[in-house]
Coordinates of C-alpha atoms (C1' of nucleotides) in Angstrom, one line a residue:
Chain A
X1 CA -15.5 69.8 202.8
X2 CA -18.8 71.2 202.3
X3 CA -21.3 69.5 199.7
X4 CA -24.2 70.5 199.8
X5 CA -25.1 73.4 197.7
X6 CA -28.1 75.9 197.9
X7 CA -29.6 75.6 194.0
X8 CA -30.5 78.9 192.7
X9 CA -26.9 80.9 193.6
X10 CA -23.9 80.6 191.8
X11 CA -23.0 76.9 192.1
X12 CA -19.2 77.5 190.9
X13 CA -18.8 80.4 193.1
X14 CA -20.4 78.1 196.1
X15 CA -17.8 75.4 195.1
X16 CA -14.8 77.2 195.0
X17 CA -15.6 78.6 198.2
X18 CA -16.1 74.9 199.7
X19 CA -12.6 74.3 198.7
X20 CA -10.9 77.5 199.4
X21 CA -12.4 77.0 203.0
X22 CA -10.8 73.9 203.3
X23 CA -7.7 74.8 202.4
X24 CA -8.2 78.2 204.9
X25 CA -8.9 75.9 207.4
X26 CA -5.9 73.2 206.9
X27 CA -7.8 70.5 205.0
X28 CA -6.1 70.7 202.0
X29 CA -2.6 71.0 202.6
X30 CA 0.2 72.3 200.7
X31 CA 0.9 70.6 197.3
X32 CA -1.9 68.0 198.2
X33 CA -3.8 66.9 194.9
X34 CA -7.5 68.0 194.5
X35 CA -9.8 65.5 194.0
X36 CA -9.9 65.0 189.7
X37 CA -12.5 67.4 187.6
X38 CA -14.6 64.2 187.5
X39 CA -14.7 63.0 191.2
X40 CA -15.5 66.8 191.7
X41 CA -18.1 66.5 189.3
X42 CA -19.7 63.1 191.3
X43 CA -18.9 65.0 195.2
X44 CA -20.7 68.1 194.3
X45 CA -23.6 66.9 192.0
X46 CA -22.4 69.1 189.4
X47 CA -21.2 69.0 185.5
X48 CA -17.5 69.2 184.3
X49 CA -18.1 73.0 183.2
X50 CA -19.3 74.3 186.7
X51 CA -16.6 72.6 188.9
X52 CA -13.8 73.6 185.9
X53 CA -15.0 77.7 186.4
X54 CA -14.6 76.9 190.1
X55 CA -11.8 75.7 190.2
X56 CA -11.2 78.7 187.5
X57 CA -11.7 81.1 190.2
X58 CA -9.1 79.5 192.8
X59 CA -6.9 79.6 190.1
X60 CA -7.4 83.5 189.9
X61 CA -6.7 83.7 193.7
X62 CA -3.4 81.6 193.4
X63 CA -4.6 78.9 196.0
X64 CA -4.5 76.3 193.3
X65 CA -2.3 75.2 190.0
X66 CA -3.2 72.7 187.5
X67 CA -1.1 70.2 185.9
X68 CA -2.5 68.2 182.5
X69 CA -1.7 64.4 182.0
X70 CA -1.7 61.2 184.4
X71 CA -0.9 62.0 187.5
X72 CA -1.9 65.3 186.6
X73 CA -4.8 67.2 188.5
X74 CA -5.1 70.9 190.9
X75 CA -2.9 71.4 193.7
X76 CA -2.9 73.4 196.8
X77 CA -0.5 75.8 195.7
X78 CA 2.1 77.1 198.5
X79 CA 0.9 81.2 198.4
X80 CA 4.4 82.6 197.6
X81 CA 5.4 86.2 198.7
X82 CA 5.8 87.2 194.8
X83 CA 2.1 86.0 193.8
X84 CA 0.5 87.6 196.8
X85 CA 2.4 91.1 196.2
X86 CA 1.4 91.2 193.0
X87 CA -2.3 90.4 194.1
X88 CA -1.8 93.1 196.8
X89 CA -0.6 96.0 194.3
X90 CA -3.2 94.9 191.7
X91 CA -6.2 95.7 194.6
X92 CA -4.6 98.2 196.1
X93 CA -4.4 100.0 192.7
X94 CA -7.9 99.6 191.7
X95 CA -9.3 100.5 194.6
X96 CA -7.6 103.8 194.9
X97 CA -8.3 104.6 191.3
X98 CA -12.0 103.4 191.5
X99 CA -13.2 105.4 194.9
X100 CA -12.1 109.2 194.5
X101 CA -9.7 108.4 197.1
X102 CA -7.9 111.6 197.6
X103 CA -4.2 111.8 196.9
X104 CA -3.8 113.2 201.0
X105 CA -5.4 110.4 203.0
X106 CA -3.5 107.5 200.3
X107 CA -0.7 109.9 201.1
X108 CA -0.9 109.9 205.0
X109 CA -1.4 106.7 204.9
X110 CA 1.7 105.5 202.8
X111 CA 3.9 107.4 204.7
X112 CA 2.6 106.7 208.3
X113 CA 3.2 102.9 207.3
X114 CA 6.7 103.6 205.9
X115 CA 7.7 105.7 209.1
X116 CA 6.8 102.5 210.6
X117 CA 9.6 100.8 208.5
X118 CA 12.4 103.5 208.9
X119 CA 13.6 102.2 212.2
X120 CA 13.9 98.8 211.3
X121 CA 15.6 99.4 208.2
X122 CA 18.5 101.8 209.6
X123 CA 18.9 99.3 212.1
X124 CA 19.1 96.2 209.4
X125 CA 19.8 97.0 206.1
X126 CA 22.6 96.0 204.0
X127 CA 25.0 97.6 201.8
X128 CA 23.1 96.2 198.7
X129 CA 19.0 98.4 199.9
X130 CA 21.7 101.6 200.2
X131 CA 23.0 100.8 196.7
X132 CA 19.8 100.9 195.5
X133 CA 18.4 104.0 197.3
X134 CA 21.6 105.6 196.4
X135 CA 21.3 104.2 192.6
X136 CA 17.9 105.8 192.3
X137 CA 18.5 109.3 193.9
X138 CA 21.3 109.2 191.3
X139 CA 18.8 108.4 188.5
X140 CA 16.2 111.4 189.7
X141 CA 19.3 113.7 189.0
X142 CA 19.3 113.4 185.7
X143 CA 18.0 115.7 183.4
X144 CA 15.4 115.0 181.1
X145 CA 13.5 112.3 183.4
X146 CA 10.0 112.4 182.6
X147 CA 7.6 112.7 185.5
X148 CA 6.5 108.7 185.4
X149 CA 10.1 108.2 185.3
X150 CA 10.5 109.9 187.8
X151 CA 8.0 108.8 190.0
X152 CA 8.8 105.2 189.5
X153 CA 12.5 105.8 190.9
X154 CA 10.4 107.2 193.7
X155 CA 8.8 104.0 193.9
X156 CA 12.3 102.3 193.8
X157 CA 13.8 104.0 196.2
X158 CA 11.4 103.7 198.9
X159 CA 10.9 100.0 198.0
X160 CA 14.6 99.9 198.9
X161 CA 13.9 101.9 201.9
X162 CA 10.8 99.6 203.2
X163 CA 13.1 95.8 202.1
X164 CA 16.1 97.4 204.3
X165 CA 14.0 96.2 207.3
X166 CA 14.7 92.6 206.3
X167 CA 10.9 91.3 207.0
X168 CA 9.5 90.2 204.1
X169 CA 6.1 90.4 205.6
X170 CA 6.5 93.9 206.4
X171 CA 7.7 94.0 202.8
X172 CA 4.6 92.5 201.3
X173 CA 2.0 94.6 203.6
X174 CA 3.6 97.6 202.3
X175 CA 3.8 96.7 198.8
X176 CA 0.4 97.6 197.9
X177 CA 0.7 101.4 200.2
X178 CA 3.9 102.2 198.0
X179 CA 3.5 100.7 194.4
X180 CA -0.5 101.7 194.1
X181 CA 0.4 105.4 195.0
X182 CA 2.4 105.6 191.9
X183 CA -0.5 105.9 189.4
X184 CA -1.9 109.1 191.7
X185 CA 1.8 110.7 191.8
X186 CA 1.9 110.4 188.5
X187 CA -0.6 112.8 188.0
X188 CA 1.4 115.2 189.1
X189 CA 3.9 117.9 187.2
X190 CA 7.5 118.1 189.1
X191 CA 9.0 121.3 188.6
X192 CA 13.2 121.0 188.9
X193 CA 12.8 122.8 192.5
X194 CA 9.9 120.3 193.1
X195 CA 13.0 117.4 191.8
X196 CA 15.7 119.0 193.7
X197 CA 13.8 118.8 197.0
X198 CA 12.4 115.4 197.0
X199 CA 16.2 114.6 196.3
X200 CA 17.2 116.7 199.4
X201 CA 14.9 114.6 201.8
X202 CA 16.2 110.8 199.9
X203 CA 19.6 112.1 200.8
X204 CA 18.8 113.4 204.3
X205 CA 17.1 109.7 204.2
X206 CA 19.2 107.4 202.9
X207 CA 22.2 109.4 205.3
X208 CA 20.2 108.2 208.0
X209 CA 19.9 104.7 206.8
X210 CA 23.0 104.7 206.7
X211 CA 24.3 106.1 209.9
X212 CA 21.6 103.9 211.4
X213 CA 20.0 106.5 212.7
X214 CA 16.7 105.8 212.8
X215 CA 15.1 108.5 214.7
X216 CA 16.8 111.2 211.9
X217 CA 15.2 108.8 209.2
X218 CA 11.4 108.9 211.1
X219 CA 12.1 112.3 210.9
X220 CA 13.0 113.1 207.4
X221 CA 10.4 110.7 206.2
X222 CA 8.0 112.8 208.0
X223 CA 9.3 115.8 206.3
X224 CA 9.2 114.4 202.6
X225 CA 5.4 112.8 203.7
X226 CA 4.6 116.7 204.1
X227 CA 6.1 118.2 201.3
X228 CA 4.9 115.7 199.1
X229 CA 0.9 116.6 200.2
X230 CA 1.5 119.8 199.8
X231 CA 2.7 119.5 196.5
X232 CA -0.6 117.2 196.0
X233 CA -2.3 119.6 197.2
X234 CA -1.4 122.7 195.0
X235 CA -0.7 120.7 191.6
X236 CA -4.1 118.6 192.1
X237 CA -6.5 121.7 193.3
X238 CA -5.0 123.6 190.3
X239 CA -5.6 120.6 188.0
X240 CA -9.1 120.4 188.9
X241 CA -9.8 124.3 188.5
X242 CA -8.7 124.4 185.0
X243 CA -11.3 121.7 184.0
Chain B
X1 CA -7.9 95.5 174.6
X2 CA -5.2 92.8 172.7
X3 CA -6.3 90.2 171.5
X4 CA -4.1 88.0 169.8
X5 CA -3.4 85.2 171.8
X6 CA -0.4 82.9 172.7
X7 CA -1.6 79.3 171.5
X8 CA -0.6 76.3 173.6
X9 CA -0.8 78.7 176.4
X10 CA -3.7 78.8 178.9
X11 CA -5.8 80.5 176.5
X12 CA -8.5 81.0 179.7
X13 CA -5.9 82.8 181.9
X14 CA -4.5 85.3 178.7
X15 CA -8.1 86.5 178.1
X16 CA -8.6 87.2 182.0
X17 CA -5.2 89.3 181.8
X18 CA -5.9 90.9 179.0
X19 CA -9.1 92.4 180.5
X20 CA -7.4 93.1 183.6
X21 CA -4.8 95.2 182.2
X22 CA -8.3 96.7 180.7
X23 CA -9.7 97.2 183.6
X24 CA -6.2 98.7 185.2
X25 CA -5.1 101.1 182.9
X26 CA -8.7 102.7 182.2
X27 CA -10.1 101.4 179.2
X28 CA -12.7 99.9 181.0
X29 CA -14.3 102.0 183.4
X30 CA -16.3 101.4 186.6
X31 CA -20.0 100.0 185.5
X32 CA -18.9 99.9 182.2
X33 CA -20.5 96.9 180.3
X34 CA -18.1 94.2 178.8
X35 CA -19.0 92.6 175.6
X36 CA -21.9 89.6 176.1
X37 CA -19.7 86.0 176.2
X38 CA -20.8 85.3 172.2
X39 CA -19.2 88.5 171.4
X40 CA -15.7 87.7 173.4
X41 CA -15.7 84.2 171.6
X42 CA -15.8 86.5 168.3
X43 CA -13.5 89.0 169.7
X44 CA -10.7 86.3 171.0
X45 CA -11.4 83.6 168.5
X46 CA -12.3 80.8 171.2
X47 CA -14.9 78.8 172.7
X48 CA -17.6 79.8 174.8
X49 CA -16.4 77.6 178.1
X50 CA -12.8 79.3 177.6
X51 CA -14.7 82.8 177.5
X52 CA -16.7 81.8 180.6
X53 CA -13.6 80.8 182.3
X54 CA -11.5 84.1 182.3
X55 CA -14.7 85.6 183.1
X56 CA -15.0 83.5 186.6
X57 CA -11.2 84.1 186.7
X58 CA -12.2 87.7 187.0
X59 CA -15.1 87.4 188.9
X60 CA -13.1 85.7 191.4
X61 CA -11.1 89.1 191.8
X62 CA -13.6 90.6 192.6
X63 CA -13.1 92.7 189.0
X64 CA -16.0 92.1 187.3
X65 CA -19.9 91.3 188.5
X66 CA -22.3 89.4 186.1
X67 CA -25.6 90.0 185.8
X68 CA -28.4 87.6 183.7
X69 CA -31.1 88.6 181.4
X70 CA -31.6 91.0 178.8
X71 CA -29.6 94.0 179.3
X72 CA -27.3 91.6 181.0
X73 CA -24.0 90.8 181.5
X74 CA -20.4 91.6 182.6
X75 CA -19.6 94.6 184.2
X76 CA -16.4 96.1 185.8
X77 CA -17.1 96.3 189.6
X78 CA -16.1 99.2 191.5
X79 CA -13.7 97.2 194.1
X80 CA -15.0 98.4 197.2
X81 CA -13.0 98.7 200.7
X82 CA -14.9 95.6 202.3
X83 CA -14.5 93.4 199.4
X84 CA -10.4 94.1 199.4
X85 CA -10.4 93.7 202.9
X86 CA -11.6 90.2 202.1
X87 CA -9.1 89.3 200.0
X88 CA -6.1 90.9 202.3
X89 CA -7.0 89.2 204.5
X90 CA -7.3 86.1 203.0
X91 CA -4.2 86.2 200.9
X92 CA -1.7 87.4 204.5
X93 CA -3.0 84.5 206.6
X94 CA -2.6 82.0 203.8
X95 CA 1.2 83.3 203.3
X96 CA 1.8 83.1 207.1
X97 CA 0.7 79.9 207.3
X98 CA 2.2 78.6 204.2
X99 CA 5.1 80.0 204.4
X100 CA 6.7 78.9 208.1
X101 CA 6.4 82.8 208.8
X102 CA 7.5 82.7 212.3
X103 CA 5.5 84.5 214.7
X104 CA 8.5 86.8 215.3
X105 CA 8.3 88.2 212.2
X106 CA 4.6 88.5 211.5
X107 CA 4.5 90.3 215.0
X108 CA 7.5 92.8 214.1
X109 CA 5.7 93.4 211.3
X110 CA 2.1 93.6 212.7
X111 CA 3.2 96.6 215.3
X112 CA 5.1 98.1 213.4
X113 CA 2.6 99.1 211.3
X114 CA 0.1 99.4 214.2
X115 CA 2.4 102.0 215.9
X116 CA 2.0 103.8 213.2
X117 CA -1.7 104.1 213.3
X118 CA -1.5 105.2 217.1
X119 CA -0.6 108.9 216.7
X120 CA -3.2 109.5 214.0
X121 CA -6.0 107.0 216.3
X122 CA -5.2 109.3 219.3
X123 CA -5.6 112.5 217.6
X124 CA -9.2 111.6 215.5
X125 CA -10.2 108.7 217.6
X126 CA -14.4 109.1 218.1
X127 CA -16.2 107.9 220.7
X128 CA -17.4 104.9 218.9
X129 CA -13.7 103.7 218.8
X130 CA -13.2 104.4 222.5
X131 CA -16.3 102.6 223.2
X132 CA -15.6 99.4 221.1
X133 CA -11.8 99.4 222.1
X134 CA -13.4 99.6 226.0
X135 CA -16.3 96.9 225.2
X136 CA -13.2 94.4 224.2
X137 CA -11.2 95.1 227.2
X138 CA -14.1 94.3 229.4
X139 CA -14.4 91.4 227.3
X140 CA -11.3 89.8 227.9
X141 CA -11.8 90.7 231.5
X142 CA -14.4 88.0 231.8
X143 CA -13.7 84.2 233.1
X144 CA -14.1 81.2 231.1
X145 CA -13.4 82.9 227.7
X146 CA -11.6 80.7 225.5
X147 CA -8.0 81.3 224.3
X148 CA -9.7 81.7 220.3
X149 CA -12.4 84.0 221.7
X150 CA -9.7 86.1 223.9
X151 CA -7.2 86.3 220.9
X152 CA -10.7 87.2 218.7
X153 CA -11.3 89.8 221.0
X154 CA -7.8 91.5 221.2
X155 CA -7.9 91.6 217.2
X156 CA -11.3 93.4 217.2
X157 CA -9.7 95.8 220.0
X158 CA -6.8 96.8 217.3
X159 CA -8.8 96.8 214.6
X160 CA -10.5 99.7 216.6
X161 CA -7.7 101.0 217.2
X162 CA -6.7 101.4 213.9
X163 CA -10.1 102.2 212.6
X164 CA -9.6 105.1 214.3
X165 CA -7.1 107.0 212.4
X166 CA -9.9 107.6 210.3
X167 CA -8.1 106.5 207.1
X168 CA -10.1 103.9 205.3
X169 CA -6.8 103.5 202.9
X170 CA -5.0 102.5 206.4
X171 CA -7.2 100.6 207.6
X172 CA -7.4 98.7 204.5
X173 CA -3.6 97.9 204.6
X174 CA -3.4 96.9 208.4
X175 CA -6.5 94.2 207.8
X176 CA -4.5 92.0 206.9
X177 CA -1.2 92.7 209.5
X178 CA -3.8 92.1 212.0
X179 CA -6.4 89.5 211.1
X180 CA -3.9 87.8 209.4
X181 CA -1.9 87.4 213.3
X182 CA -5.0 85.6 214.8
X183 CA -4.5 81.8 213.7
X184 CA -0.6 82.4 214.9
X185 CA -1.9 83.8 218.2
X186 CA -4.5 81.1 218.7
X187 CA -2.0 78.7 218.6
X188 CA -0.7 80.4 222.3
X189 CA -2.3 79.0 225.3
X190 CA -2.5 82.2 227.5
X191 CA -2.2 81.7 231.3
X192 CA -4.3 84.1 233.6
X193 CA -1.4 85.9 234.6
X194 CA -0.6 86.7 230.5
X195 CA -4.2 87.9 230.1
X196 CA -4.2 90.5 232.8
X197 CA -0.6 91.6 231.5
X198 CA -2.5 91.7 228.0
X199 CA -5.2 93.8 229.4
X200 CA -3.3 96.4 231.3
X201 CA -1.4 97.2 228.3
X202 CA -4.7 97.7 226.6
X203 CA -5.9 99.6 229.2
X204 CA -2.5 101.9 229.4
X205 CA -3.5 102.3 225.4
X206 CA -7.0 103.1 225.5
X207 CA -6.5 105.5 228.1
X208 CA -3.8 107.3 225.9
X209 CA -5.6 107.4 222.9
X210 CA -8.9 108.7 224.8
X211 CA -6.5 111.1 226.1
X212 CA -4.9 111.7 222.7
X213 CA -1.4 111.5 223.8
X214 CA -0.2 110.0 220.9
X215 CA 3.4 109.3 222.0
X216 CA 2.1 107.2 225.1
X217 CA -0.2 105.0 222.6
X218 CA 2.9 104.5 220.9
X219 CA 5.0 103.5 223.6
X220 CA 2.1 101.0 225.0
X221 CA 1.8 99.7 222.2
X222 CA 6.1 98.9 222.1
X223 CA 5.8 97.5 225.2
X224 CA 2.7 95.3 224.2
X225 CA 4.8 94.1 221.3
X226 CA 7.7 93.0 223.5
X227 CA 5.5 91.2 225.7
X228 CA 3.5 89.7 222.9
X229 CA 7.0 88.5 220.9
X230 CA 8.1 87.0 224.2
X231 CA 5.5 85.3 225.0
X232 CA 4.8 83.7 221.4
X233 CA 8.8 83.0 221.9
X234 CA 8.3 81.0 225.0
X235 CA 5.0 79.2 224.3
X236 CA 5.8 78.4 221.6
X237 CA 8.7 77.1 221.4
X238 CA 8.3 74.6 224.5
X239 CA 5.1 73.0 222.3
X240 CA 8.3 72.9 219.7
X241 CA 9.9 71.0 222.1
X242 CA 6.9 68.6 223.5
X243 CA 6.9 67.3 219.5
Chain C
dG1 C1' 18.7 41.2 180.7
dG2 C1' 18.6 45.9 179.2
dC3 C1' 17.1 49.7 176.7
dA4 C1' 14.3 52.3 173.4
dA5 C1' 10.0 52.8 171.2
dA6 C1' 5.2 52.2 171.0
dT7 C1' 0.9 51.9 173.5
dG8 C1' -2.6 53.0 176.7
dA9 C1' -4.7 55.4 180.5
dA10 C1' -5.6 59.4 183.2
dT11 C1' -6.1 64.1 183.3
dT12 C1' -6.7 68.9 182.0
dG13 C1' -7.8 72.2 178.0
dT14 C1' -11.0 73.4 174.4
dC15 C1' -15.0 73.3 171.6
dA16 C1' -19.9 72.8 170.1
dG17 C1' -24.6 72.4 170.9
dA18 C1' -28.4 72.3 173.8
dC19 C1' -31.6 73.8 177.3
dA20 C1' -32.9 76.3 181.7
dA21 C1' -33.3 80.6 184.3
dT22 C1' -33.6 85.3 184.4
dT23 C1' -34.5 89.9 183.0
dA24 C1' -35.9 93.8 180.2
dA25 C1' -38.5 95.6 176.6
dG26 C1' -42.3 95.7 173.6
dA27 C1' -47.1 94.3 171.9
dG28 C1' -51.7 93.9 172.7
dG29 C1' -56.0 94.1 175.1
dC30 C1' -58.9 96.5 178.4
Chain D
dG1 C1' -52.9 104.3 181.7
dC2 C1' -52.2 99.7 183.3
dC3 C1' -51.9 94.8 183.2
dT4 C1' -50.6 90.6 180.9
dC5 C1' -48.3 88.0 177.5
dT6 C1' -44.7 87.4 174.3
dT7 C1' -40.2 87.8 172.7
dA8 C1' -35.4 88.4 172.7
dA9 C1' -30.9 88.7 175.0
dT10 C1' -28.0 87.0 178.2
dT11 C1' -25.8 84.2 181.7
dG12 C1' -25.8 79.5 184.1
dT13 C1' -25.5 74.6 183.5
dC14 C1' -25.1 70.0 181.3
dT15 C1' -23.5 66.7 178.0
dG16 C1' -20.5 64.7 174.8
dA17 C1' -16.7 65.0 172.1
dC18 C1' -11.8 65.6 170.9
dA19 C1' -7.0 67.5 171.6
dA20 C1' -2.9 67.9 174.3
dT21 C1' -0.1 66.3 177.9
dT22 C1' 2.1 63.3 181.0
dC23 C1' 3.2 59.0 183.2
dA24 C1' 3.2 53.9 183.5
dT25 C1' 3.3 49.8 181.1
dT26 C1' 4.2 46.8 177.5
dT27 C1' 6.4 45.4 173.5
dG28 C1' 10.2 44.6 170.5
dC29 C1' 14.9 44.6 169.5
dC30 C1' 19.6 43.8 170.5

DNA sequence: GGCAAATGAATTGTCAGACAATTAAGAGGC
DNA sequence: GCCTCTTAATTGTCTGACAATTCATTTGCC
């Protein structure tokens, strides 16, 4: 692991980078113990406070966990799929909300990845992902939904859709494309035809899912992905004149 | 902002969350100024080095930047695209790696989504991509280039690829799906005969996306994939064996 | 001998106080 | 007006202290 540190930067951002390298690069292995807050303190040259924000910052990232008492100390932590979705809709979000990007190209993209997904998942999912997509066209029926309800039954329903394809990688890489679109949809007003649509195209979809026709799915998915930016499109341009 | 903290709780980690959720849901806004450190002791009732902590926990998210001197301090950072791609990328190759992912799966999952970048890269491709994606082909064309620097090459080809949808939010999502493949692949040792295979199908793709037949780019790339899965499934499974 | 309780040691979590480094703004002199 | 000096605010780092937690060892009792 690297030692040395360049004086005048950050030294706990230097540090944690040290050890998050070595862990990148398979010199810290899974569950093995970090050296102790005070042997840190003696390899790096360092007091207790700087290597404790560094190892602050790991923490953050979900590479390490701590553990008081004897025995005690940081550990590589084993990256689990649950962490690094939740890191993954966390960015995701903020960086669609922080750069203007508009609700088209999040939308082209969401939907180009999830086309991606529709084969796989006709071909593999089980009876409990058509459950659920069926559960949550059910839910978008009912009268009274507000929009954000609404939308996050959306979410649901094509989380469903994208876990039918039974690879949790897939599922994780798409976690951040379908969750962080939520906040944008949500800016939007359904009207009951709007509703009664999108609920067309889950049924057209989640008949294909089931039939295992993929094809029909890529195709229906393409169809919602278009009805859905024009409705951006309209609702959001109108939004934006009134103001 | 809440305030009121869980005692015999990571007091550190609470404060980061609770500016987080801040930071998410829009009560802090981009550039906007947090409190100085003495006034977050105030705020949360803690110590200075706890403060400090959930600030490097957030600083390590890339949430916030920090700035010394007068007129100082802690401000929310606008998360830009290169600084997520960072930390995709970082947090996919750390769960491959950790998590047995076999290659299998991460390459399902890595053209999957790449297929769905081709029809968009064939219709808005610009000349730069063509010209990078025909650079890396040449590249790999070239005797005595290491296995690391071939697979290197043939991820900087695909990331061209991609790039050239022309969807930054797409691009974003497929860093990780492909820089995260490129330990897995370096782990193959790739025979002459599987380089010119490789380099053919890149060929085949580059010419359909400078051609913008967007179907053909997507069927390359499907046959790419099968070759790619087969040939992960052969090597490495006999270096299985050899253990 | 065996078991429960007390003790001690190692380690992280938190706090307080101090000083250094950096930066912006203002004061003063020319 | 412009330069220099001072001052104040703020983060970065260090030190020392104590609390809380956990495990291993020892002690004491039966």
């Amino acid at each position: 692991m690297k030692t040395d540190l360049d004086d005048n930067q950050d030294l706990s951002k230097q540090i944690a980078e040290a050890i998050r390298d070595a862990i990148i690069n398979g010199s810290l292995l899974v569950d093995q113990r970090l050296p102790s807050e005070a042997e840190l303190c003696d390899k790096f040259g360092v007091g207790r406070s700087t290597v404790r924000e560094a190892l602050k910052r790991l923490a953050a990232q979900n590479l390490i966990r701590t553990q008081r008492g004897a025995s005690g100390g940081a550990f590589v932590n084993r990256m689990s799929f649950e962490e690094a979705y939740g890191q993954q809709i966390t960015t995701s979000t903020l960086l669609l909300s922080m750069n203007q990007v508009d609700f088209e190209t999040a939308c082209e993209a969401r939907y180009a990845l999830e086309r991606a997904c529709a084969p796989l998942s006709a071909q593999r999912r089980t009876a409990d992902h058509l459950a659920t997509m069926r559960a949550e066209i059910h839910r978008q029926t009912q009268p009274g939904l507000t929009d954000e309800a609404f939308c996050a039954s959306d979410v649901a329903f094509h989380r469903a859709l994208v876990d039918g394809a039974g690879n949790p990688v897939l599922s994780y890489q798409l976690a951040g494309a379908v969750e962080a679109m939520q906040p944008l949809m949500n800016m939007i007003t359904y009207t009951q035809r709007d509703r009664d649509r999108i609920v067309e195209f889950h049924t057209q979809l989640a008949d294909a899912i089931e039939g295992q026709d993929g094809p029909t799915a890529e195709a229906s998915l393409g169809q919602l992905a278009e009805y859905t930016v024009e409705l951006g499109r309209s609702r959001l341009t109108q939004s934006k004149d009134r103001r």
